[in-house]
Short mmCIF file of C-alpha atoms in Angstrom, two decimals:
data_model
loop_
_atom_site.label_atom_id
_atom_site.label_comp_id
_atom_site.label_asym_id
_atom_site.label_seq_id
_atom_site.Cartn_x
_atom_site.Cartn_y
_atom_site.Cartn_z
CA MET A 117 50.13 7.14 -21.07
CA TYR A 118 49.31 4.00 -23.22
CA ARG A 119 45.67 5.51 -23.73
CA ASN A 120 46.85 6.93 -26.32
CA THR A 121 44.46 6.90 -29.09
CA ASP A 122 46.88 8.41 -31.06
CA ILE A 123 48.90 4.74 -30.86
CA ILE A 124 45.28 3.16 -31.54
CA ASN A 125 44.73 5.04 -34.66
CA GLU A 126 48.13 4.01 -36.46
CA GLY A 127 47.34 0.91 -36.08
CA SER A 128 50.37 -0.24 -33.30
CA GLN A 129 50.27 -4.54 -33.24
CA SER A 130 51.18 -3.57 -29.14
CA PRO A 131 49.64 -6.11 -27.02
CA SER A 132 47.25 -3.72 -25.97
CA PHE A 133 45.92 -1.53 -27.47
CA GLY A 134 44.69 -3.77 -30.72
CA GLU A 135 44.67 -3.05 -34.39
CA ALA A 136 43.37 0.07 -35.96
CA GLY A 137 39.11 1.34 -35.23
CA ASP A 138 39.54 -0.87 -31.84
CA LEU A 139 38.32 1.10 -29.08
CA VAL A 140 40.16 0.85 -25.50
CA ILE A 141 37.54 1.01 -22.60
CA ASN A 142 38.61 0.81 -18.39
CA VAL A 143 36.65 -1.21 -16.61
CA GLY A 144 37.97 -0.29 -13.04
CA PRO A 145 39.85 0.12 -10.45
CA GLN A 146 37.02 1.37 -9.38
CA HIS A 147 34.44 0.83 -10.35
CA PRO A 148 30.73 -1.03 -8.78
CA ALA A 149 30.57 -4.18 -10.68
CA THR A 150 34.39 -6.19 -10.25
CA HIS A 151 34.09 -5.53 -5.89
CA GLY A 152 37.40 -4.29 -5.36
CA VAL A 153 40.19 -2.83 -6.93
CA LEU A 154 40.49 -5.26 -9.42
CA HIS A 155 41.08 -3.29 -13.34
CA LEU A 156 40.13 -4.87 -16.47
CA VAL A 157 41.87 -4.04 -20.18
CA ILE A 158 38.77 -4.06 -22.08
CA THR A 159 39.51 -3.77 -26.41
CA LEU A 160 36.24 -3.40 -28.07
CA ASN A 161 35.03 -3.78 -31.57
CA GLY A 162 32.06 -1.97 -31.79
CA GLU A 163 30.05 -3.96 -28.85
CA THR A 164 32.17 -6.85 -29.76
CA ILE A 165 34.78 -7.78 -27.05
CA LYS A 166 38.40 -8.48 -28.27
CA LYS A 167 39.79 -9.60 -25.86
CA VAL A 168 39.90 -8.57 -21.39
CA GLU A 169 42.89 -7.94 -19.73
CA PRO A 170 43.13 -7.63 -16.40
CA HIS A 171 45.65 -5.82 -14.49
CA LEU A 172 46.24 -6.68 -10.82
CA GLY A 173 48.46 -5.08 -8.31
CA TYR A 174 45.92 -2.51 -6.39
CA ILE A 175 45.87 -4.03 -3.75
CA HIS A 176 49.18 -6.38 -2.93
CA ARG A 177 50.31 -6.44 0.24
CA SER A 178 52.97 -8.74 -0.09
CA ILE A 179 50.91 -11.27 2.11
CA GLU A 180 53.30 -14.37 1.55
CA LYS A 181 56.95 -12.33 2.17
CA MET A 182 54.31 -10.50 5.41
CA CYS A 183 53.80 -14.42 6.51
CA GLU A 184 58.02 -15.30 6.02
CA SER A 185 57.90 -12.89 9.83
CA LEU A 186 55.18 -14.65 11.47
CA THR A 187 56.09 -17.40 13.42
CA TYR A 188 53.12 -20.66 12.70
CA ARG A 189 50.64 -19.73 15.98
CA GLN A 190 50.95 -15.47 14.06
CA PHE A 191 50.47 -16.44 10.55
CA ILE A 192 47.17 -17.92 10.52
CA TYR A 193 44.85 -14.15 10.71
CA VAL A 194 46.79 -12.86 7.99
CA THR A 195 45.35 -14.96 5.44
CA SER A 196 41.64 -14.20 6.50
CA ARG A 197 42.44 -10.10 5.18
CA MET A 198 42.74 -12.77 1.28
CA ASP A 199 40.02 -14.34 0.42
CA TYR A 200 37.25 -12.29 3.27
CA LEU A 201 34.44 -14.24 2.10
CA SER A 202 35.37 -17.51 3.51
CA SER A 203 38.83 -16.05 5.67
CA HIS A 204 37.89 -19.13 8.37
CA ILE A 205 39.02 -21.96 5.19
CA ASN A 206 41.80 -19.76 4.66
CA ASN A 207 42.73 -19.96 8.40
CA HIS A 208 41.94 -24.07 8.26
CA ALA A 209 44.16 -24.76 5.42
CA CYS A 210 47.30 -23.02 6.88
CA ALA A 211 45.55 -24.59 10.56
CA LEU A 212 46.11 -28.00 8.34
CA CYS A 213 49.46 -27.41 6.67
CA VAL A 214 51.33 -27.34 9.99
CA GLU A 215 49.80 -29.85 11.67
CA LYS A 216 51.38 -31.72 9.50
CA GLY A 217 54.24 -30.22 9.49
CA MET A 218 54.88 -31.05 13.47
CA GLN A 219 52.01 -34.10 13.13
CA ILE A 220 49.46 -33.66 15.90
CA GLU A 221 46.78 -35.45 16.37
CA VAL A 222 43.01 -32.79 16.48
CA PRO A 223 40.84 -33.92 18.50
CA GLU A 224 37.62 -35.48 16.98
CA ARG A 225 35.17 -32.44 18.40
CA ALA A 226 36.97 -29.73 17.07
CA GLN A 227 37.33 -31.31 13.78
CA VAL A 228 33.94 -31.60 14.08
CA ILE A 229 33.76 -27.78 15.14
CA ARG A 230 35.79 -26.67 12.03
CA VAL A 231 33.51 -28.64 10.07
CA LEU A 232 30.43 -26.84 10.98
CA MET A 233 31.69 -23.47 10.80
CA ASP A 234 32.96 -24.92 7.17
CA GLU A 235 30.06 -25.43 6.24
CA LEU A 236 28.35 -22.59 8.13
CA THR A 237 30.95 -19.91 6.66
CA ARG A 238 30.25 -21.24 2.41
CA ILE A 239 26.88 -20.67 3.15
CA ALA A 240 27.83 -17.39 4.68
CA SER A 241 29.72 -16.64 1.04
CA HIS A 242 27.50 -18.57 -1.82
CA GLU A 243 24.82 -15.97 -0.15
CA LEU A 244 26.66 -12.80 -0.62
CA TRP A 245 27.11 -14.03 -3.83
CA TRP A 246 24.01 -14.46 -4.68
CA GLY A 247 22.74 -10.78 -3.28
CA ALA A 248 26.15 -9.66 -5.30
CA MET A 249 25.55 -10.86 -8.19
CA ALA A 250 21.89 -10.11 -9.30
CA MET A 251 23.12 -6.41 -8.14
CA ASP A 252 25.65 -6.33 -10.63
CA ILE A 253 22.87 -7.64 -13.03
CA GLY A 254 20.86 -4.78 -12.17
CA ALA A 255 18.19 -7.22 -9.85
CA PHE A 256 18.27 -5.11 -6.23
CA THR A 257 16.02 -6.49 -4.78
CA PRO A 258 17.75 -10.32 -3.99
CA PHE A 259 20.40 -7.77 -2.39
CA PHE A 260 18.43 -7.50 0.80
CA HIS A 261 16.78 -11.11 0.91
CA ALA A 262 20.18 -12.86 1.19
CA PHE A 263 21.87 -10.89 3.30
CA ARG A 264 19.25 -11.51 5.54
CA GLU A 265 20.03 -14.87 6.43
CA ARG A 266 23.34 -14.11 6.13
CA GLU A 267 23.32 -11.80 9.63
CA THR A 268 21.63 -15.18 10.74
CA ILE A 269 25.48 -16.69 10.40
CA ASN A 270 27.38 -14.15 10.73
CA GLU A 271 25.49 -13.92 13.75
CA ILE A 272 26.35 -17.49 14.92
CA MET A 273 29.93 -16.34 13.92
CA GLU A 274 30.04 -13.51 16.35
CA ASP A 275 28.29 -15.59 18.87
CA THR A 276 32.00 -18.69 18.77
CA CYS A 277 34.17 -16.86 17.36
CA GLY A 278 33.91 -13.20 18.53
CA ALA A 279 33.68 -11.17 15.05
CA ARG A 280 32.00 -11.09 12.12
CA LEU A 281 34.32 -11.26 8.87
CA THR A 282 37.94 -11.18 9.82
CA MET A 283 37.11 -14.62 13.31
CA ASN A 284 40.37 -16.37 13.10
CA TYR A 285 39.05 -19.44 15.44
CA MET A 286 41.42 -22.41 13.68
CA VAL A 287 44.47 -22.53 15.85
CA PRO A 288 47.30 -25.51 15.32
CA GLY A 289 45.92 -27.92 17.22
CA GLY A 290 42.98 -27.51 17.24
CA VAL A 291 40.42 -24.19 17.62
CA MET A 292 41.29 -20.42 19.65
CA ALA A 293 37.67 -20.98 21.78
CA ASP A 294 35.22 -24.55 22.50
CA ILE A 295 31.33 -23.69 21.37
CA HIS A 296 29.68 -21.28 22.30
CA PRO A 297 26.43 -22.08 24.43
CA GLU A 298 23.96 -21.50 22.13
CA PHE A 299 25.25 -21.87 19.73
CA GLN A 300 23.72 -25.65 18.57
CA LYS A 301 20.53 -24.27 18.76
CA LYS A 302 21.06 -20.93 16.81
CA VAL A 303 22.32 -22.81 14.66
CA LYS A 304 18.99 -25.54 13.98
CA GLY A 305 17.28 -22.00 14.08
CA PHE A 306 19.37 -20.85 11.25
CA ILE A 307 18.96 -24.20 9.10
CA THR A 308 15.11 -24.32 8.99
CA LEU A 309 15.22 -20.67 8.39
CA PHE A 310 17.60 -21.06 5.41
CA LYS A 311 16.01 -23.78 4.07
CA SER A 312 12.49 -22.03 4.12
CA LYS A 313 13.42 -18.89 2.67
CA VAL A 314 15.46 -21.07 -0.13
CA ASP A 315 13.03 -21.89 -2.27
CA GLU A 316 12.32 -18.16 -2.26
CA TYR A 317 15.73 -17.88 -3.77
CA ALA A 318 14.26 -19.81 -7.20
CA GLU A 319 10.39 -18.05 -7.41
CA LEU A 320 12.77 -14.06 -6.98
CA LEU A 321 15.53 -14.71 -9.52
CA THR A 322 15.89 -18.48 -10.23
CA GLY A 323 12.93 -18.45 -12.47
CA ASN A 324 13.25 -14.72 -13.96
CA ILE A 325 13.28 -15.22 -17.49
CA ILE A 326 15.12 -11.82 -17.70
CA PHE A 327 17.24 -13.21 -14.95
CA LYS A 328 17.46 -16.63 -17.76
CA ASN A 329 18.05 -14.90 -20.28
CA ARG A 330 21.22 -13.33 -19.49
CA MET A 331 23.08 -15.60 -18.20
CA LYS A 332 22.19 -18.27 -20.37
CA ASP A 333 24.66 -19.44 -23.07
CA VAL A 334 26.78 -16.61 -21.66
CA GLY A 335 30.26 -16.76 -20.82
CA VAL A 336 30.81 -21.07 -21.60
CA LEU A 337 33.57 -22.93 -21.14
CA SER A 338 34.09 -25.96 -21.82
CA LYS A 339 35.51 -28.16 -19.70
CA GLU A 340 38.81 -29.11 -21.64
CA ASP A 341 39.94 -24.78 -21.80
CA ALA A 342 38.31 -25.03 -17.22
CA ILE A 343 40.72 -27.36 -16.52
CA SER A 344 43.55 -25.85 -18.75
CA PHE A 345 43.19 -22.49 -16.59
CA GLY A 346 43.49 -24.02 -13.92
CA CYS A 347 39.87 -23.44 -13.01
CA THR A 348 38.68 -24.71 -9.32
CA GLY A 349 35.54 -24.68 -7.36
CA PRO A 350 31.92 -24.15 -8.52
CA VAL A 351 33.50 -22.52 -11.89
CA ALA A 352 35.72 -25.71 -13.01
CA ARG A 353 31.89 -27.77 -11.46
CA GLY A 354 29.95 -25.77 -13.65
CA SER A 355 32.02 -26.88 -16.84
CA GLY A 356 31.86 -30.34 -16.14
CA VAL A 357 35.27 -30.70 -13.49
CA SER A 358 35.10 -33.10 -10.99
CA CYS A 359 37.04 -30.98 -8.96
CA ASP A 360 36.04 -31.04 -4.43
CA ILE A 361 38.55 -30.92 -2.56
CA ARG A 362 35.96 -32.83 0.23
CA LYS A 363 35.43 -35.64 -1.67
CA TRP A 364 39.07 -36.12 -3.34
CA TYR A 365 41.25 -35.66 -0.41
CA PRO A 366 38.81 -35.67 2.29
CA TYR A 367 40.32 -34.00 4.92
CA GLU A 368 39.20 -33.62 8.65
CA ILE A 369 35.86 -36.04 8.91
CA TYR A 370 35.06 -35.31 5.47
CA ASP A 371 35.48 -38.82 4.33
CA LYS A 372 32.63 -39.84 6.87
CA LEU A 373 30.12 -37.31 5.87
CA ASP A 374 27.18 -38.06 3.63
CA PHE A 375 26.95 -35.39 0.79
CA GLU A 376 26.92 -34.63 -3.14
CA GLU A 377 29.83 -32.90 -5.76
CA ILE A 378 27.08 -30.90 -7.63
CA ILE A 379 28.45 -30.73 -11.41
CA GLU A 380 26.97 -29.45 -13.95
CA THR A 381 27.62 -29.83 -17.56
CA ALA A 382 26.68 -26.53 -19.58
CA GLY A 383 28.91 -24.78 -18.85
CA ASP A 384 27.57 -21.67 -19.61
CA SER A 385 26.87 -18.75 -16.08
CA LEU A 386 23.53 -20.70 -15.44
CA ALA A 387 25.57 -23.59 -14.14
CA ARG A 388 27.79 -22.10 -12.90
CA TYR A 389 24.72 -19.94 -10.64
CA MET A 390 23.21 -23.34 -10.12
CA VAL A 391 26.24 -25.32 -8.46
CA ARG A 392 26.03 -22.46 -5.83
CA LEU A 393 22.38 -22.61 -5.21
CA ARG A 394 22.46 -26.04 -5.09
CA GLU A 395 25.80 -26.33 -2.93
CA MET A 396 24.12 -23.89 -0.26
CA LYS A 397 21.63 -27.36 -0.06
CA GLN A 398 24.86 -29.56 0.51
CA SER A 399 26.63 -27.94 3.46
CA VAL A 400 23.13 -27.43 4.63
CA ARG A 401 23.31 -31.26 5.02
CA ILE A 402 26.30 -31.63 5.98
CA ILE A 403 25.83 -28.95 9.18
CA GLU A 404 22.25 -31.94 9.74
CA GLN A 405 24.60 -34.50 9.75
CA LEU A 406 26.73 -32.96 12.66
CA ILE A 407 24.74 -30.67 14.22
CA ASP A 408 23.93 -32.87 17.07
CA ASN A 409 26.92 -35.84 16.62
CA ILE A 410 29.80 -32.71 18.61
CA PRO A 411 31.44 -35.36 20.33
CA GLU A 412 32.85 -34.67 24.12
CA GLY A 413 36.13 -34.09 24.71
CA ASP A 414 38.84 -30.91 24.01
CA PHE A 415 38.84 -28.15 21.41
CA GLN A 416 41.93 -28.38 21.26
CA ALA A 417 45.07 -30.92 21.42
CA LYS A 418 47.75 -30.15 23.63
CA THR A 419 50.52 -28.34 21.44
CA LYS A 420 54.48 -27.05 22.47
CA ALA A 421 55.01 -22.89 23.17
CA VAL A 422 56.97 -22.70 20.53
CA LEU A 423 56.14 -24.24 17.39
CA LYS A 424 58.42 -25.75 14.80
CA LEU A 425 58.17 -27.51 12.02
CA PRO A 426 60.89 -29.61 10.42
CA LYS A 427 63.01 -29.23 7.63
CA GLY A 428 61.05 -29.55 4.62
CA GLU A 429 58.11 -28.55 1.87
CA PHE A 430 54.62 -28.60 3.88
CA TYR A 431 51.72 -28.34 1.20
CA SER A 432 48.12 -28.82 2.36
CA ARG A 433 44.43 -27.57 0.70
CA VAL A 434 41.46 -27.45 1.50
CA GLU A 435 37.74 -26.59 -0.03
CA THR A 436 37.23 -23.00 -0.27
CA ALA A 437 33.50 -21.34 -1.28
CA ARG A 438 35.95 -20.39 -4.79
CA GLY A 439 37.55 -23.42 -5.55
CA GLU A 440 41.40 -24.98 -4.54
CA PHE A 441 43.62 -22.78 -1.83
CA GLY A 442 45.94 -24.75 -0.63
CA VAL A 443 48.92 -23.43 1.21
CA TYR A 444 52.38 -25.05 1.15
CA ILE A 445 55.38 -23.89 3.18
CA VAL A 446 58.56 -24.52 3.35
CA SER A 447 60.37 -25.01 6.67
CA GLU A 448 64.07 -24.47 7.39
CA GLY A 449 64.06 -25.63 11.11
CA ALA A 450 62.55 -22.43 12.14
CA THR A 451 59.83 -20.64 14.56
CA THR A 452 59.46 -18.68 10.76
CA PRO A 453 58.19 -20.63 7.92
CA TYR A 454 61.15 -20.34 4.93
CA ARG A 455 59.31 -19.23 1.70
CA ILE A 456 55.40 -19.63 1.87
CA LYS A 457 52.68 -19.29 -0.90
CA PHE A 458 49.76 -19.38 -1.43
CA ARG A 459 47.44 -21.40 -4.53
CA SER A 460 44.57 -19.45 -3.88
CA PRO A 461 41.35 -19.99 -6.82
CA GLY A 462 40.22 -16.76 -7.69
CA PHE A 463 44.11 -16.09 -9.69
CA SER A 464 43.32 -18.91 -11.85
CA ASN A 465 39.93 -18.19 -12.43
CA LEU A 466 40.18 -14.85 -13.59
CA SER A 467 42.19 -16.80 -16.31
CA ALA A 468 39.63 -17.95 -17.97
CA LEU A 469 37.79 -14.68 -17.54
CA ASP A 470 39.16 -13.69 -21.04
CA HIS A 471 39.31 -16.57 -22.94
CA MET A 472 35.27 -16.73 -22.30
CA ALA A 473 34.88 -13.48 -23.00
CA ARG A 474 35.91 -13.25 -26.49
CA GLY A 475 33.15 -12.73 -29.11
CA SER A 476 30.74 -11.78 -26.43
CA LYS A 477 28.90 -8.78 -25.70
CA LEU A 478 30.02 -6.14 -23.42
CA GLY A 479 27.25 -6.10 -21.05
CA ASP A 480 27.72 -9.04 -21.00
CA LEU A 481 30.77 -9.71 -18.84
CA VAL A 482 28.94 -7.92 -16.36
CA ALA A 483 27.56 -11.37 -16.26
CA MET A 484 30.35 -13.39 -16.46
CA MET A 485 32.19 -11.89 -13.68
CA GLY A 486 29.72 -12.64 -11.84
CA THR A 487 29.28 -16.21 -11.78
CA LEU A 488 33.05 -16.54 -11.65
CA ASP A 489 32.76 -14.99 -7.20
CA LEU A 490 36.02 -12.06 -8.59
CA VAL A 491 37.02 -11.51 -4.77
CA ILE A 492 39.70 -9.15 -5.47
CA PRO A 493 41.97 -8.88 -2.04
CA ASP A 494 42.65 -12.54 -3.23
CA ILE A 495 43.43 -12.74 -6.81
CA ASP A 496 45.75 -10.10 -5.71
CA ARG A 497 47.22 -11.21 -2.20
CA MET B 577 4.40 -22.13 -34.75
CA PHE B 578 6.59 -19.90 -34.25
CA ILE B 579 4.04 -16.87 -33.68
CA ILE B 580 2.46 -20.23 -30.52
CA ASP B 581 6.59 -20.23 -28.97
CA TYR B 582 6.21 -16.99 -28.82
CA LEU B 583 3.48 -15.71 -27.32
CA LYS B 584 4.50 -18.72 -24.81
CA GLU B 585 7.52 -17.45 -24.27
CA VAL B 586 5.46 -13.90 -23.89
CA GLY B 587 3.25 -15.89 -21.11
CA GLY B 588 6.05 -17.54 -19.22
CA ALA B 589 7.74 -13.62 -19.31
CA VAL B 590 4.95 -11.90 -17.03
CA LYS B 591 4.42 -15.53 -15.51
CA SER B 592 7.87 -15.53 -13.31
CA LEU B 593 7.48 -11.94 -13.62
CA LEU B 594 4.38 -11.96 -11.43
CA LYS B 595 6.12 -14.96 -9.70
CA GLY B 596 8.69 -12.37 -8.67
CA MET B 597 5.83 -9.45 -7.45
CA ARG B 598 3.90 -11.99 -5.01
CA ARG B 599 7.70 -11.70 -2.99
CA THR B 600 8.35 -8.43 -2.92
CA GLY B 601 4.43 -8.09 -2.01
CA TYR B 602 4.28 -10.77 1.19
CA TYR B 603 7.24 -8.21 2.15
CA PHE B 604 5.28 -4.78 1.44
CA THR B 605 2.47 -5.85 3.32
CA HIS B 606 3.97 -8.63 6.22
CA HIS B 607 6.68 -5.57 7.99
CA LYS B 608 6.63 -7.88 11.43
CA GLU B 609 8.98 -9.86 8.81
CA ILE B 610 11.73 -6.72 7.66
CA ILE B 611 14.21 -7.11 10.26
CA THR B 612 16.36 -3.85 9.76
CA GLU B 613 18.02 -2.64 13.74
CA GLN B 614 18.07 1.45 14.13
CA TYR B 615 21.54 1.32 14.92
CA PRO B 616 22.72 4.66 16.81
CA ASP B 617 18.64 4.49 18.38
CA ASN B 618 18.13 1.80 19.50
CA LYS B 619 22.28 2.16 21.50
CA ALA B 620 21.09 1.41 24.66
CA THR B 621 19.61 -2.29 24.45
CA LEU B 622 22.30 -3.01 21.47
CA ASN B 623 23.32 -6.43 22.80
CA LEU B 624 26.55 -7.95 21.50
CA ALA B 625 28.15 -10.73 22.04
CA GLN B 626 29.74 -11.69 25.35
CA ARG B 627 32.35 -12.76 23.23
CA PHE B 628 32.75 -10.06 20.27
CA LYS B 629 36.90 -9.55 20.27
CA GLY B 630 36.35 -4.72 20.41
CA GLU B 631 40.29 -3.54 21.75
CA VAL B 632 42.00 -5.21 24.50
CA VAL B 633 41.67 -4.26 28.17
CA MET B 634 43.72 -4.73 31.00
CA PRO B 635 40.95 -5.44 34.07
CA HIS B 636 41.71 -3.60 37.20
CA ASP B 637 39.56 -4.98 40.79
CA GLU B 638 38.32 -2.37 43.28
CA LYS B 639 41.83 -2.00 44.95
CA ASN B 640 43.46 -0.50 42.00
CA GLU B 641 46.17 -3.99 41.02
CA HIS B 642 45.89 -5.86 37.98
CA ARG B 643 46.76 -9.32 37.21
CA CYS B 644 50.01 -8.41 34.45
CA THR B 645 53.56 -9.98 35.53
CA GLY B 646 55.50 -8.16 32.48
CA CYS B 647 56.33 -11.63 31.04
CA THR B 648 55.86 -10.36 27.61
CA ALA B 649 53.92 -13.46 26.81
CA CYS B 650 51.67 -10.52 24.89
CA GLU B 651 54.08 -9.04 23.08
CA LEU B 652 55.65 -12.34 21.54
CA ALA B 653 52.09 -13.67 20.20
CA CYS B 654 51.66 -10.36 19.35
CA PRO B 655 52.33 -10.72 15.29
CA ASN B 656 51.95 -7.14 14.28
CA GLY B 657 53.61 -5.23 17.35
CA THR B 658 51.03 -3.80 18.97
CA ILE B 659 51.66 -4.35 22.72
CA LYS B 660 54.77 -3.15 24.17
CA VAL B 661 55.85 -4.06 27.93
CA ILE B 662 57.92 -1.18 29.31
CA THR B 663 59.48 -3.34 32.97
CA GLN B 664 60.71 -1.62 35.58
CA PHE B 665 62.43 -3.04 38.79
CA VAL B 666 60.00 -2.88 42.55
CA MET B 667 61.34 -3.11 45.71
CA THR B 668 59.47 -5.21 47.98
CA PRO B 669 58.05 -5.38 51.25
CA GLU B 670 60.92 -7.61 52.23
CA GLY B 671 63.83 -5.22 50.80
CA LYS B 672 63.67 -7.96 47.15
CA LYS B 673 63.83 -6.78 43.73
CA LYS B 674 60.94 -8.20 41.48
CA LYS B 675 60.19 -7.39 38.56
CA ALA B 676 56.72 -5.77 37.33
CA ILE B 677 55.35 -3.45 34.73
CA ASP B 678 55.43 -0.47 33.97
CA LYS B 679 53.31 0.74 31.09
CA LEU B 680 51.69 -1.84 28.82
CA VAL B 681 51.27 0.65 25.99
CA TYR B 682 48.69 -0.91 23.11
CA HIS B 683 47.60 0.31 19.73
CA LEU B 684 45.25 0.34 19.14
CA GLU B 685 45.25 1.48 15.45
CA LEU B 686 47.35 -1.43 14.93
CA CYS B 687 45.27 -4.23 16.32
CA THR B 688 43.89 -6.44 14.22
CA MET B 689 41.22 -8.10 16.88
CA CYS B 690 43.48 -11.81 16.29
CA ASN B 691 43.26 -12.34 19.99
CA LEU B 692 46.38 -13.35 19.64
CA CYS B 693 47.87 -11.21 23.22
CA VAL B 694 44.23 -12.61 25.72
CA ILE B 695 45.27 -17.07 24.26
CA ALA B 696 48.62 -16.67 25.14
CA CYS B 697 48.31 -14.54 28.60
CA PRO B 698 49.03 -17.41 31.10
CA SER B 699 48.06 -15.57 33.57
CA ASP B 700 43.54 -13.89 32.71
CA ALA B 701 46.21 -9.99 33.25
CA ILE B 702 44.14 -9.33 29.09
CA VAL B 703 41.04 -9.73 28.17
CA MET B 704 39.14 -8.26 24.49
CA ALA B 705 36.43 -5.46 25.54
CA GLN B 706 33.25 -5.28 23.67
CA THR B 707 33.99 -1.92 22.44
CA PHE B 708 33.60 -1.11 18.54
CA GLU B 709 33.57 3.11 18.34
CA HIS B 710 36.74 3.34 17.70
CA SER B 711 36.93 6.51 16.05
CA VAL B 712 38.69 9.62 17.55
CA PHE B 713 39.74 12.66 15.42
CA ASP B 714 44.01 12.02 16.68
CA ARG B 715 45.82 9.51 16.04
CA SER B 716 47.66 9.97 19.29
CA LYS B 717 44.61 8.86 21.47
CA LEU B 718 44.17 5.35 19.44
CA THR B 719 47.58 4.62 22.20
CA LYS B 720 47.02 3.52 25.06
CA ILE B 721 48.51 2.57 28.15
CA LEU B 722 46.33 -0.04 29.83
CA ASN B 723 47.73 -0.32 33.53
CA ASN B 724 45.42 2.71 35.30
CA PRO B 725 48.10 4.55 36.88
CA ASP B 726 49.45 4.20 40.40
CA SER B 727 48.62 0.67 40.17
CA LYS B 728 50.03 -2.75 40.97
CA ILE B 729 50.58 -6.45 40.85
CA MET B 730 47.28 -8.12 43.04
CA ASP B 731 48.36 -10.70 45.69
CA GLY B 732 49.10 -14.42 44.91
CA VAL B 733 49.88 -13.65 41.02
CA GLU B 734 52.90 -14.96 39.90
#
């Protein structure tokens, strides 16, 4: 109904339609470049974008409300269905929050396993982003290269966690099972493979002149805007904002690890691209430090059969592959939470899209969306 | 000067394209590094991970005995209401009434393979199987009864 062209021609001042002569087009909810059911209503003047309006709600499953009827052990698995590419890190945040409330000491072995798995997930997520983003802007080959290496990580996950994507490996107090006997061997094999292939990525895509021209100075987000839109993760770090939760509010054993926070200052799509590529190398660095030093001990702390968080409010946050993921639990002292709020990185990052797309051409929108690394179920829980 | 810059850019563009094409050419001539799996054809030699979570099953021994006591720990642990334990009272040889399972109903269509029921089970009665092809023509076939007909609880499992 609101796509009625008569209204547009009459020059309605309604916020959705723009002025006379503007063309309003819909990208999505079923569009291959949005990687899901994201609906963008774009107001165009010729080929220049005047406004981008994201419409959400196509994959809303009311996960926060669902969690209110699940116990503190059960609600963790639901968060895998939000940001399915870093499901392990989402689960980590939930487990951390419950542990904070219950004051459970996590054994050191469990902490190391958690961090190892987190970093593997981060690499897998960035690999998929690299392939999918390249495919969005028209380079098809990188997709296969990225998925080949990602498959190795998926096999490692399958061995230890029993699933490839929605692992549900975290439980309050540690991890669900001990690592697979061949875990260390396979991870080392992956690292050698990855190091030889990561230069291939640069050869294939990063140095390509067509790719560079499509990414450079496209979708510029200044440092101030990145902060005011609440962007986190590689999007904010591409604009020069230092916001790595692993550095600022270290959880588990991240404060003992030696790694760099990657910051690029250009703020354009190429900067965000470079942040993610360099972040993968840092994740490999973290894995290399830990893989030979997994301490002996329990993989799970002894917890009560029924978990009851004391009355109060608890918040914990982690750095997922897309940015800051926060879990906020309000407890009334019962076995189920009174209220749960998830702070997902994708939602805030998407809000910056309108600002960075204004004034640029329609073809560049895909490059911007690609480097924002949007996962729609994460935006729209 | 503009012409020189322009030509430099063109030269750089051709160079970067050739670099990428070298990678493509490498894999074009190195077939052994291609890792495509021909899935339905290699079904016999397919190796699934031991811990792969395919579906919940209840192992029975050769005497048709299982380890389930009917304590409903799995039912309580399940976030989706996938498992329903239906218990009944049976007479033991000593003439006492004892609680035992009649049916352990498992709704595969609701299951998210989160493994919470398996770790909740105190007597290791249910495990995850490695089957993964669950598609059927009738939805009712997805509701399964895990214990075999006429099966009994193993001796010594409390």
